[in-house]
Short mmCIF file of C-alpha atoms in Angstrom, two decimals:
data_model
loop_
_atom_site.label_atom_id
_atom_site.label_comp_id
_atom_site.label_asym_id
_atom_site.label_seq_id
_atom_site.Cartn_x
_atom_site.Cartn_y
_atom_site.Cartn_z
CA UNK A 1 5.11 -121.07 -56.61
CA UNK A 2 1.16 -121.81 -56.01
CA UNK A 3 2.30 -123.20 -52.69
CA UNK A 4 3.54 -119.86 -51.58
CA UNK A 5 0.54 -117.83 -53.30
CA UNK A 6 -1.87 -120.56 -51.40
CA UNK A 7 -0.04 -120.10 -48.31
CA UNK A 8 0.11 -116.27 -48.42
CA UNK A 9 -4.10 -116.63 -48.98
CA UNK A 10 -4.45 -118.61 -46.11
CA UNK A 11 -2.57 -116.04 -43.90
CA UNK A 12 -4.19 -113.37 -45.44
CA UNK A 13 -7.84 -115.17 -45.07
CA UNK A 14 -6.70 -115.76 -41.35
CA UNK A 15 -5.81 -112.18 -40.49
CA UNK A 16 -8.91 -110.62 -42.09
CA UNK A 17 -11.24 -113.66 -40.11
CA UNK A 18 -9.57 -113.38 -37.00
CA UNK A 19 -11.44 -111.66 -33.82
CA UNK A 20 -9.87 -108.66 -33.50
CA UNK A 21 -10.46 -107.79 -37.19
CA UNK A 22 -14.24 -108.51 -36.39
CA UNK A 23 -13.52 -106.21 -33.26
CA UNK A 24 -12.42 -103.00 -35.42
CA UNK A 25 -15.25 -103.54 -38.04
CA UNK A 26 -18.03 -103.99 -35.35
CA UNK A 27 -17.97 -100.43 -34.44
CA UNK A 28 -17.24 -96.83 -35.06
CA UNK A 29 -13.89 -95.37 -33.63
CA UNK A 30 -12.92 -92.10 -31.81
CA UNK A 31 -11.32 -90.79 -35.46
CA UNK A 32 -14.58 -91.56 -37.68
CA UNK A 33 -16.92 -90.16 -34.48
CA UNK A 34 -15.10 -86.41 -34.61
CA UNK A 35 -14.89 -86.44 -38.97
CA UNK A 36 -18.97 -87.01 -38.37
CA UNK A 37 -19.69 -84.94 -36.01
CA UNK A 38 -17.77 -81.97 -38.14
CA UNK A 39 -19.86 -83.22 -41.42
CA UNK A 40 -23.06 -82.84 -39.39
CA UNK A 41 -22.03 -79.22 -37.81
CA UNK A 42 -20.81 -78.55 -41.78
CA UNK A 43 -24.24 -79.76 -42.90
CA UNK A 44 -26.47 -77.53 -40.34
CA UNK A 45 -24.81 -74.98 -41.29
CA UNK A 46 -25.72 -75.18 -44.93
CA UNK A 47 -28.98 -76.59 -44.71
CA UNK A 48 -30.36 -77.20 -40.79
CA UNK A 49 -33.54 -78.40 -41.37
CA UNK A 50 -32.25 -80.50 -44.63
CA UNK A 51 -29.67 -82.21 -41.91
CA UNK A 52 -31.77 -83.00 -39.34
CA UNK A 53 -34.42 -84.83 -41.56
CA UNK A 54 -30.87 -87.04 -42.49
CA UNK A 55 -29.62 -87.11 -39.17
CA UNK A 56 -33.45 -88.61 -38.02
CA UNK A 57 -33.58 -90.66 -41.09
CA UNK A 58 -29.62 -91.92 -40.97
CA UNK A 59 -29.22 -90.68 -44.18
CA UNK A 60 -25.81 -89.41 -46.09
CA UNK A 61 -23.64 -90.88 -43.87
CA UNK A 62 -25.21 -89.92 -40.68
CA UNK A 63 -25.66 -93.45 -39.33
CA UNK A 64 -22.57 -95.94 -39.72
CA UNK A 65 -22.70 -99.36 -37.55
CA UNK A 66 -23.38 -97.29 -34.27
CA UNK A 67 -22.25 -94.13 -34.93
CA UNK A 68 -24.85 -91.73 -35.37
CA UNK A 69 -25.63 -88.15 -35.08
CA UNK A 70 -27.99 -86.20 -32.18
CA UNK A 71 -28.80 -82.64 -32.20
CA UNK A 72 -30.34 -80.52 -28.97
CA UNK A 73 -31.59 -76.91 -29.63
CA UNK A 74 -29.32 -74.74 -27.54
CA UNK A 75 -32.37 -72.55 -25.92
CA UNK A 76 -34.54 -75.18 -23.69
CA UNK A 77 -32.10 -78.46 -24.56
CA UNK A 78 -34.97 -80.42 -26.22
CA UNK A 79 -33.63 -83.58 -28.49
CA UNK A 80 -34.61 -82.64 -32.35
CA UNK A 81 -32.43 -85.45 -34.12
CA UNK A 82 -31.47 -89.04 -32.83
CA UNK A 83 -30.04 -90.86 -35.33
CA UNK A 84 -30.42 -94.55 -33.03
CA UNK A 85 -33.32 -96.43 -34.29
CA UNK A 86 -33.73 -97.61 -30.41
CA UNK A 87 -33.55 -93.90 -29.05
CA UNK A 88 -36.10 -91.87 -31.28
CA UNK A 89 -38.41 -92.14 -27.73
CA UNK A 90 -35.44 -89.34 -26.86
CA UNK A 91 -36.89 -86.58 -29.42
CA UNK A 92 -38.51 -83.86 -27.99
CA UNK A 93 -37.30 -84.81 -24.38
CA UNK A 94 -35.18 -82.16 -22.36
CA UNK A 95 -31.85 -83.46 -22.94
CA UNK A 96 -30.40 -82.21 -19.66
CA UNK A 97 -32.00 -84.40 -17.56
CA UNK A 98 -30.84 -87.55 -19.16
CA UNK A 99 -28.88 -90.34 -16.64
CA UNK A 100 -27.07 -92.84 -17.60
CA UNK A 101 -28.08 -96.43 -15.69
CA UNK A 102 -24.99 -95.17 -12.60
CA UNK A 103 -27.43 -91.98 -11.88
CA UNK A 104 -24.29 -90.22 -13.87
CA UNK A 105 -26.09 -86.80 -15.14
CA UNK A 106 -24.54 -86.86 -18.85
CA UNK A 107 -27.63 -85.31 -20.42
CA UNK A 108 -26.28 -81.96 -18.67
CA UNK A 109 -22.73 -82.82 -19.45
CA UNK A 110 -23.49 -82.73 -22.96
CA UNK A 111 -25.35 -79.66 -22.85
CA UNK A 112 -22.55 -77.91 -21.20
CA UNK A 113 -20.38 -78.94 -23.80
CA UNK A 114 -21.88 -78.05 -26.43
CA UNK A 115 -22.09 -74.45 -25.29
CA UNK A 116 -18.29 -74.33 -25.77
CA UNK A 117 -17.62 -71.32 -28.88
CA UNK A 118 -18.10 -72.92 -32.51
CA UNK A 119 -15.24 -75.05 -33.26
CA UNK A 120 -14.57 -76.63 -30.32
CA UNK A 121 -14.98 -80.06 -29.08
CA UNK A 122 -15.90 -81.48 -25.54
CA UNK A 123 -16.07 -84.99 -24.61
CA UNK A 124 -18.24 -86.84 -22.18
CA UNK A 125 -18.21 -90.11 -20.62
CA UNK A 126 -21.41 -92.41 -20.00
CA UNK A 127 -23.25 -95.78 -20.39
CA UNK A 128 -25.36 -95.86 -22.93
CA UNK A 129 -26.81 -99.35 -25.19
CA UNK A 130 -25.28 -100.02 -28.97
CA UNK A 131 -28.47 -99.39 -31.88
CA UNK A 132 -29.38 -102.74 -32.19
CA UNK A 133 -31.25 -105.26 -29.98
CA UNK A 134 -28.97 -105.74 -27.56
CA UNK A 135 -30.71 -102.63 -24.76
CA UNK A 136 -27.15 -103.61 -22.26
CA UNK A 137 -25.64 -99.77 -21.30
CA UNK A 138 -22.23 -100.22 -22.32
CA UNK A 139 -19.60 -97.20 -21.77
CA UNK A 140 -19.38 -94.22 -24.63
CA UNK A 141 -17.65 -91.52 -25.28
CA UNK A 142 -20.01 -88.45 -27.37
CA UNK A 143 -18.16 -85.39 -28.73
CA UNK A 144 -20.13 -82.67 -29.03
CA UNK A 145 -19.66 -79.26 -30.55
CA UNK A 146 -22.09 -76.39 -31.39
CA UNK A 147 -23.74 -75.73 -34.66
CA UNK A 148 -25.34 -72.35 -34.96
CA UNK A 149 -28.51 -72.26 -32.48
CA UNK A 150 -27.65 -76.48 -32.26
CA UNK A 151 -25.59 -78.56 -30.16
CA UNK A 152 -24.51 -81.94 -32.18
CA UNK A 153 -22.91 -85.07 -30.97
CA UNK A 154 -21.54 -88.39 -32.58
CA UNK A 155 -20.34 -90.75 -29.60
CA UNK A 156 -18.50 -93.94 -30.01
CA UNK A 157 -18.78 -97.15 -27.76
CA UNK A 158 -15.25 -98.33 -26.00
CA UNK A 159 -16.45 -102.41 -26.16
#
């Protein structure tokens, strides 16, 4: 009987150590970037300047492994809340003209999209580099939405 519980441990030990395990756990996923991106529209709403001192901060949830949250006022696309540590040079900055390291014009991309009527989701496709210390552009996919006078975004990194 402790063979099989011992065994059953060691399985279990190898499963939950093995690389793909570390894989999942390394980053955020497509599901967990849309349910924060519609906490951080839900949380504008109630309380915009409240949620972008958290989104800027990576409080209340608003910064998980490299998910984060990044707001652009809808009138002139300026950046008011970057939730990457590594991108707060971004605030303030016209958010339209952002490239990716291909030339690829996202920055305008995502200001289209989030243009779309409340509600709605549009995805865009880039390279951009994980929070951390690794600065490699690696490909991402941001959904954005609007938020009253605010388009938000939470993107998630495909490696």
């Amino acid at each position: 009987m402790v063979r099989i519980v011992l065994i059953g441990a060691a399985s279990a030990a190898i499963v939950a150590l093995s690389p793909a395990a570390f894989a999942q756990q390394a980053g955020g996923a497509a599901a967990e970037a849309k349910s924060m991106l519609e906490r951080a529209v839900a949380a504008v709403k109630a309380d915009k300047p409240r949620a972008l001192e958290m989104f800027n901060k990576g409080e209340g949830g608003f910064l998980d492994r490299d998910l984060y949250v990044f707001c652009d006022s809808l009138a002139d696309g300026k950046v008011v809340a970057i939730g990457n540590p590594n991108a707060k040079y971004l605030l303030g900055k016209d958010a339209r003209a952002l490239m990716d390291v291909t030339g690829k014009a996202y920055g305008r991309e995502i200001f289209d999209g989030q243009h779309k009527p409340e509600g709605q989701f549009a995805e865009v496709r880039y390279l951009f580099p994980r929070p951390g210390a690794d600065d490699t552009p690696v490909p991402k996919v941001t959904l954005v939405a609007k938020a009253g006078d605010l388009g938000c975004g939470v993107g998630y990194y495909k490696q």
